[in-house]
PDB file of C-alpha atoms in Angstrom:
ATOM      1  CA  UNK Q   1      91.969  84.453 115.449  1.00 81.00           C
ATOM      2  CA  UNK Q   2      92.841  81.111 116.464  1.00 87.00           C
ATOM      3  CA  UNK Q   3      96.141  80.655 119.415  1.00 91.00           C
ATOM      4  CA  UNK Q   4      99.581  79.515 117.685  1.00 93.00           C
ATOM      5  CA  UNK Q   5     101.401  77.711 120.220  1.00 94.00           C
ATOM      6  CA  UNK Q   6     102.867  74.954 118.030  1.00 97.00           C
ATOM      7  CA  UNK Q   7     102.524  74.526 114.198  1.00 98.00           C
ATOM      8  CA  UNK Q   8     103.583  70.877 112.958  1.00 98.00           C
ATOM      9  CA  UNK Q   9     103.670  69.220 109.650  1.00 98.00           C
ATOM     10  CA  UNK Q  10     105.367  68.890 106.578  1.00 98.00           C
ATOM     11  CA  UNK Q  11     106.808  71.789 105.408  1.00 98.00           C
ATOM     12  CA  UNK Q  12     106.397  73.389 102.068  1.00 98.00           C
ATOM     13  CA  UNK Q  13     110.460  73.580 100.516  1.00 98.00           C
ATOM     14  CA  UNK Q  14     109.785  76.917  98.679  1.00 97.00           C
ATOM     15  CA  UNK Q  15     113.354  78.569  99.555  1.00 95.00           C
ATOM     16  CA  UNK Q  16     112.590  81.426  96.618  1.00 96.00           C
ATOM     17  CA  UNK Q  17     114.132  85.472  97.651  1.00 96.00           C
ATOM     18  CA  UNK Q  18     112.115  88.083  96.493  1.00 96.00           C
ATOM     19  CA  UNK Q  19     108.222  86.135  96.436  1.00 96.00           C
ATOM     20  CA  UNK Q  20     106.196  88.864  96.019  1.00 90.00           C
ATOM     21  CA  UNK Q  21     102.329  89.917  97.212  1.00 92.00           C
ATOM     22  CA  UNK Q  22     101.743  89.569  93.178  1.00 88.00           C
ATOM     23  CA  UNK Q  23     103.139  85.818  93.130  1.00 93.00           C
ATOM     24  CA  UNK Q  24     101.434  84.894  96.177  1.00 93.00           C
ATOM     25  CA  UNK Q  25      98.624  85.679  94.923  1.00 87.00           C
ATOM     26  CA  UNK Q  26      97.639  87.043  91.672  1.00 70.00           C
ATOM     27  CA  UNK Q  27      95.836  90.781  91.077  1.00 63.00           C
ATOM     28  CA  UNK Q  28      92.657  89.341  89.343  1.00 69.00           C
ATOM     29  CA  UNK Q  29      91.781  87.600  93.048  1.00 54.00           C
ATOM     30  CA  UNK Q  30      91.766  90.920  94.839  1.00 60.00           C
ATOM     31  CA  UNK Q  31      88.185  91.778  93.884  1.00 61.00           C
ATOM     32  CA  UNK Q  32      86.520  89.291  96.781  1.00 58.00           C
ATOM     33  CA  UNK Q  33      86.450  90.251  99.964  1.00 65.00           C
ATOM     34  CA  UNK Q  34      85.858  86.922 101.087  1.00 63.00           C
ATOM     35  CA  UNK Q  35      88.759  85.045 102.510  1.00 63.00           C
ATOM     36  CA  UNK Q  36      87.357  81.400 101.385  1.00 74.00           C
ATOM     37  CA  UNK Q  37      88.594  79.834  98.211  1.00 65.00           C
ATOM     38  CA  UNK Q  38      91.934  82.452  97.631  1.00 79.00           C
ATOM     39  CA  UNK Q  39      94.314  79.497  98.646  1.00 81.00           C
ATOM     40  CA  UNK Q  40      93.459  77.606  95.701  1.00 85.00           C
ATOM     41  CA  UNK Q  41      95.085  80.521  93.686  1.00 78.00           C
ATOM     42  CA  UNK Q  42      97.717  81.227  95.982  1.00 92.00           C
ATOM     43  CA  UNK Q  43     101.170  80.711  94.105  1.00 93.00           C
ATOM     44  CA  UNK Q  44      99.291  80.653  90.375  1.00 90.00           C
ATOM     45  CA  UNK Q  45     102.636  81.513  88.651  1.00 94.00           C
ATOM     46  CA  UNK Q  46     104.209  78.522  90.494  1.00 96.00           C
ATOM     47  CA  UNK Q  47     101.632  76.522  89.974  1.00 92.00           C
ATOM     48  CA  UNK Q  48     101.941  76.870  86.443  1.00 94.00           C
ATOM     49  CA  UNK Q  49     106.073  75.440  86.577  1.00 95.00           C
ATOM     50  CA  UNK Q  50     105.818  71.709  85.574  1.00 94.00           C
ATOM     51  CA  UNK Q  51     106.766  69.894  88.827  1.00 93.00           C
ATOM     52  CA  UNK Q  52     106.405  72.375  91.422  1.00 95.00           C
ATOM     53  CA  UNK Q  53     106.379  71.939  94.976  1.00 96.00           C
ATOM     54  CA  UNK Q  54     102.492  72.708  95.670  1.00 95.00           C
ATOM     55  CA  UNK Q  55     101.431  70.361  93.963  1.00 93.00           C
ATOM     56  CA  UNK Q  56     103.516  67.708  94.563  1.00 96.00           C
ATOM     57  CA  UNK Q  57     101.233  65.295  97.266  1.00 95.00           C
ATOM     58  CA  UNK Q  58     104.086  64.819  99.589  1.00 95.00           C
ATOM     59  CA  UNK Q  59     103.380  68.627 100.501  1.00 96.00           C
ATOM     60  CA  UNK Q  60      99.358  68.198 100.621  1.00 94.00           C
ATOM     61  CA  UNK Q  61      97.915  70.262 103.244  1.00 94.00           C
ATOM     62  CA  UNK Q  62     101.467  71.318 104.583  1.00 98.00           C
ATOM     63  CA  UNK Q  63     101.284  74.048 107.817  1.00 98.00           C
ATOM     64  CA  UNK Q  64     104.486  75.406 107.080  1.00 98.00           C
ATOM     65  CA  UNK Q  65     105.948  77.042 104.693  1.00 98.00           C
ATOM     66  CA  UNK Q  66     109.876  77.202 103.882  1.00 98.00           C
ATOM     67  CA  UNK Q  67     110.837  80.868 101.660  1.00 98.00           C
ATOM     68  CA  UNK Q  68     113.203  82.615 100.984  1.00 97.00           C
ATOM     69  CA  UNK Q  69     114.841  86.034 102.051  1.00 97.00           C
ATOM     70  CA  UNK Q  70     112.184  88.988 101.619  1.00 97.00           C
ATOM     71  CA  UNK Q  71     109.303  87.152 101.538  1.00 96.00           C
ATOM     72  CA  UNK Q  72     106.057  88.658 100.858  1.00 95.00           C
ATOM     73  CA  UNK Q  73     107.908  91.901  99.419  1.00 94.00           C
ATOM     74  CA  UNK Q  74     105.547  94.381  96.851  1.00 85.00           C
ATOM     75  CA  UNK Q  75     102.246  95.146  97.669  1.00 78.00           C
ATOM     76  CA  UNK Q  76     100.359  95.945 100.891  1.00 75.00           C
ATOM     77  CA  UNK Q  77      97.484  93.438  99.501  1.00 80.00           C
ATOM     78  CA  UNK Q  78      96.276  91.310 103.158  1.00 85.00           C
ATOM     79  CA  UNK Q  79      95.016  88.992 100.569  1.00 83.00           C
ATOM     80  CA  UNK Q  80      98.143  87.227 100.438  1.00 92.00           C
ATOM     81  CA  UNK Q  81      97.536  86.546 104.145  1.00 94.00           C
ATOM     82  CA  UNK Q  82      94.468  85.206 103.710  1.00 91.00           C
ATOM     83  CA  UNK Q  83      95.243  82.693 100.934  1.00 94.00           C
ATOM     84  CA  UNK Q  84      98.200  81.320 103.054  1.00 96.00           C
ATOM     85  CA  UNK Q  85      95.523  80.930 105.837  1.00 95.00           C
ATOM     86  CA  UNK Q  86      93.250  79.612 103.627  1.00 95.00           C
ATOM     87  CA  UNK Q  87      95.967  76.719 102.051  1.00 95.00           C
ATOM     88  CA  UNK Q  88      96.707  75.903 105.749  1.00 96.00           C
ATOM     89  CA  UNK Q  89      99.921  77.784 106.224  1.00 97.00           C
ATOM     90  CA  UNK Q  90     100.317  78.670 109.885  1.00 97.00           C
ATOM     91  CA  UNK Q  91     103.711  79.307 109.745  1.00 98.00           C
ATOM     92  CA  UNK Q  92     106.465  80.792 107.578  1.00 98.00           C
ATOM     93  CA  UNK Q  93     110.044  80.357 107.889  1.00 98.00           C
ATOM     94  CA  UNK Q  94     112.621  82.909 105.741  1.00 98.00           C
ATOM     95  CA  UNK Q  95     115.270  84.992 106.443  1.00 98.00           C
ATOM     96  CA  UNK Q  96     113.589  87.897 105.989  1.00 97.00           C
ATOM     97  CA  UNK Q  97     109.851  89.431 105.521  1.00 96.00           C
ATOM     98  CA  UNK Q  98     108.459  92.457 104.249  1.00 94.00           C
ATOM     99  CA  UNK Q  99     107.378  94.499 107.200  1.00 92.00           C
ATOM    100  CA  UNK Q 100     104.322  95.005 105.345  1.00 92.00           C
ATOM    101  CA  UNK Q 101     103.419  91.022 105.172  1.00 93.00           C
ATOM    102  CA  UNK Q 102     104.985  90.737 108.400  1.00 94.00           C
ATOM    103  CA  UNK Q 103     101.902  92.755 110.103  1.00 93.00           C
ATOM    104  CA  UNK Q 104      99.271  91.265 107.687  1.00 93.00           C
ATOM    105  CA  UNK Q 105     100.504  87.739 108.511  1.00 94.00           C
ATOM    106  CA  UNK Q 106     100.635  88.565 111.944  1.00 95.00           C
ATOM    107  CA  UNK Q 107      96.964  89.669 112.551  1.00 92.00           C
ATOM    108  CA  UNK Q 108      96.059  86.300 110.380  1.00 93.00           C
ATOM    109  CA  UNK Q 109      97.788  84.370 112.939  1.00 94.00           C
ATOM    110  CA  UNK Q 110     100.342  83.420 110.892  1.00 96.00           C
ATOM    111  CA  UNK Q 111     103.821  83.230 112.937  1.00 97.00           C
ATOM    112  CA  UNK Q 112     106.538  84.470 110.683  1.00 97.00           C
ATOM    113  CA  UNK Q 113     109.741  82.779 111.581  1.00 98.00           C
ATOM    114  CA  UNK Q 114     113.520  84.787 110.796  1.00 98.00           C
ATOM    115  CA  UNK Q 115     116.187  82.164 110.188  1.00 98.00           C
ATOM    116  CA  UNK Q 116     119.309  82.642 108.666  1.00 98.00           C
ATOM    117  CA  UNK Q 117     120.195  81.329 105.128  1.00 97.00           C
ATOM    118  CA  UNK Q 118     122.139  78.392 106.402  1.00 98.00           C
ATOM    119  CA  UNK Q 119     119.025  77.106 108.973  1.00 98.00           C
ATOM    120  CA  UNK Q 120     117.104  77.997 105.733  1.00 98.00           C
ATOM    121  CA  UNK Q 121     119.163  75.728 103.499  1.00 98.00           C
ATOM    122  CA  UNK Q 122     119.530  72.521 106.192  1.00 98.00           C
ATOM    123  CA  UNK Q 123     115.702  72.687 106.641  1.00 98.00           C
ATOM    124  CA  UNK Q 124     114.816  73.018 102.854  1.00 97.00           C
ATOM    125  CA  UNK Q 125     116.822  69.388 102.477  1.00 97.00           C
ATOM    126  CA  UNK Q 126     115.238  68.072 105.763  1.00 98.00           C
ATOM    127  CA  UNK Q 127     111.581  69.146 104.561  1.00 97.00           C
ATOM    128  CA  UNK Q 128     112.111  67.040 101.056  1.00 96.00           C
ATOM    129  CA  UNK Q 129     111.898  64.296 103.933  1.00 96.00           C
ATOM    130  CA  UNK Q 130     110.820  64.755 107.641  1.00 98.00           C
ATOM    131  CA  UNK Q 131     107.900  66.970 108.637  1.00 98.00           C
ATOM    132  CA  UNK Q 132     109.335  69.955 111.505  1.00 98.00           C
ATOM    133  CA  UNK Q 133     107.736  71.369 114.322  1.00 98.00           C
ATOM    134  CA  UNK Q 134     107.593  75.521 114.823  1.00 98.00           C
ATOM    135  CA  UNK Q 135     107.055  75.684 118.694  1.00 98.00           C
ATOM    136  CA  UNK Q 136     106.319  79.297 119.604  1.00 97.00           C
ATOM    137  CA  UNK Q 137     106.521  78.644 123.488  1.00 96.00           C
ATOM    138  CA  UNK Q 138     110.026  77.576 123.316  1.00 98.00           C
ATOM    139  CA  UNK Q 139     110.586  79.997 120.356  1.00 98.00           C
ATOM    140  CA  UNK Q 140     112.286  76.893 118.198  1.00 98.00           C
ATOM    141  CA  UNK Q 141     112.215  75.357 114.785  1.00 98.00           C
ATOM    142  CA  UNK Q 142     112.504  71.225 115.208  1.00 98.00           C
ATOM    143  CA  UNK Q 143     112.970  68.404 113.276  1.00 97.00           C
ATOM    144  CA  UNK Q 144     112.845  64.280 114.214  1.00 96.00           C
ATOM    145  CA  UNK Q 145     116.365  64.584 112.617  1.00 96.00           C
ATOM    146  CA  UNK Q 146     117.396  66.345 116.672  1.00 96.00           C
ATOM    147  CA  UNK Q 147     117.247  69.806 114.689  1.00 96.00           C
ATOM    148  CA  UNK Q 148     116.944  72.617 116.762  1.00 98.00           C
ATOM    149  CA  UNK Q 149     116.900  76.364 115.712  1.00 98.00           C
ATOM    150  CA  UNK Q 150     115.766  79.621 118.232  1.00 98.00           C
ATOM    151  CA  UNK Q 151     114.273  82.672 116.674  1.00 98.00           C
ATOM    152  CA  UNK Q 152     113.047  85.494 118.613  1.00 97.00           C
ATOM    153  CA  UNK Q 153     109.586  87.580 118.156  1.00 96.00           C
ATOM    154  CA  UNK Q 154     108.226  90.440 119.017  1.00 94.00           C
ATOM    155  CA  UNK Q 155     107.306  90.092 122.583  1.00 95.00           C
ATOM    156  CA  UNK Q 156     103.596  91.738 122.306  1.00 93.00           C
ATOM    157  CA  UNK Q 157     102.891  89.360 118.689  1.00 94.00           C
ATOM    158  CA  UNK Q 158     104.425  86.442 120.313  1.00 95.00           C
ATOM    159  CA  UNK Q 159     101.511  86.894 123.445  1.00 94.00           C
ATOM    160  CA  UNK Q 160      98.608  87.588 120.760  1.00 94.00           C
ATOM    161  CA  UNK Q 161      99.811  84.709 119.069  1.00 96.00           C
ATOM    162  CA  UNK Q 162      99.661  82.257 121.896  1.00 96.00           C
ATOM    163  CA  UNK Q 163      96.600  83.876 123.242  1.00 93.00           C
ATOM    164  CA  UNK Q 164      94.947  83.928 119.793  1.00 91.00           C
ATOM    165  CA  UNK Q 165      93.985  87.679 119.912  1.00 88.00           C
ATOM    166  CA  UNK Q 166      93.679  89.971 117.067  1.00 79.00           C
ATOM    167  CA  UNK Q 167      92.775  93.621 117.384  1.00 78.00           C
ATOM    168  CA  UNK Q 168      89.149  93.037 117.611  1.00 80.00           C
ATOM    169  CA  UNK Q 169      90.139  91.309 120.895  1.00 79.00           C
ATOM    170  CA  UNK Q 170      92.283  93.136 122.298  1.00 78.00           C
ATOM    171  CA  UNK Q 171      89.887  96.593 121.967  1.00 81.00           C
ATOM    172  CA  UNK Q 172      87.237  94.236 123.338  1.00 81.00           C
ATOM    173  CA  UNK Q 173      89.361  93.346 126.399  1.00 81.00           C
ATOM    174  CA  UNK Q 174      89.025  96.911 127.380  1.00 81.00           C
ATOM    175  CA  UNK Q 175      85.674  97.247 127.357  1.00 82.00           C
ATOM    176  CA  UNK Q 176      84.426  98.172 130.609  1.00 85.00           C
ATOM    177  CA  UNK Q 177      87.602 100.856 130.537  1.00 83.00           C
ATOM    178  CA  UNK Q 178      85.665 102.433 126.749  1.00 83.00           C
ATOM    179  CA  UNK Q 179      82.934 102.359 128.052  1.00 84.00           C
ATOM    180  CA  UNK Q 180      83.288 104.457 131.705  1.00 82.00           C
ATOM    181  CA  UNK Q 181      85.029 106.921 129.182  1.00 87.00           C
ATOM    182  CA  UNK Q 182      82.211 106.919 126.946  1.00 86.00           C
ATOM    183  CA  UNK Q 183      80.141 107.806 129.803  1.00 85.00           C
ATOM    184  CA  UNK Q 184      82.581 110.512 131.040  1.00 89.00           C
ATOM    185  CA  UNK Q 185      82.970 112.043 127.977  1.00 87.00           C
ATOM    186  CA  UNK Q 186      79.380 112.250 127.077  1.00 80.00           C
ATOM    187  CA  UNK Q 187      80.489 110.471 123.884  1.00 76.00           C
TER     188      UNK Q 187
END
């Protein structure tokens, strides 16, 4: 997993409650277990709206992503991790996650950012505009516009975040420790 210490960019207005695993991304892309190419079907039911904001080429390639409350709710599918990954999406901001997305976006290294709806709302209209910065070091949402919103994290996320270590790592970290039990043990 790559560190998140600061995500910048234009930010994807989304603002939708209730954006399921299923409208992330579709059922029929659940067969792979490759993680390449599902961001080009991520949002397919969007997508399909006439004017919608991914396709729009002010938003090309945007790190950030703006929902609304609940995001990610339905369905324990990781795959909707990985197609946010895979568009570029580093960062969410809503004002509320499913835990369930919450963990897979987390061990994607994708910072999920609580806001309330009114921080929601003023950054939706700055994003039509002005790109924002998600700074996890100072734990604040920023905009050229002298916007400034905290969140708080998890402590333990917010240092495997920065430190860009996902389970793998950390069990590897602790090597030397597995192993002198292994020996121990006999195991």
């Amino acid at each position: 997993m790559n560190p998140v210490s600061k995500v910048e960019g234009r930010a994807y207005p989304l603002g939708r409650a209730n954006v399921d695993t299923d409208v992330i991304i579709a059922a029929d892309h659940l067969k792979t277990i490759q993680r390449a190419g599902l961001g080009a079907h991520a949002f397919g039911s969007i997508r399909a709206e006439p004017g919608n904001v991914f396709d729009d080429p002010a938003y090309a390639g945007a790190p950030i992503l703006i929902a609304g409350d609940n995001f990610g709710c339905g369905s324990s599918r990781e795959h909707a991790a990985w197609a946010l990954t895979d568009m570029g999406i580093r960062a969410v901001i809503a004002p509320g996650f499913s835990d369930i997305f919450s963990g897979n976006a987390f061990k994607n290294g994708i910072l999920t950012v609580k806001l309330d709806q009114a921080a929601i709302d003023h950054l939706m209209a700055v994003a039509q505009e002005h790109s924002l910065c998600v700074d996890l070091d100072t734990m604040t949402v920023t905009s050229p516009l002298q916007d400034r919103f905290t969140f708080e994290l998890d402590p333990f996320r917010r240092e495997c975040l920065l430190g860009g270590k996902d389970e793998i790592a950390l069990t590897l970290a602790s090597e030397s420790a597995i192993e002198a039990y292994e020996r121990r043990t006999g195991t």
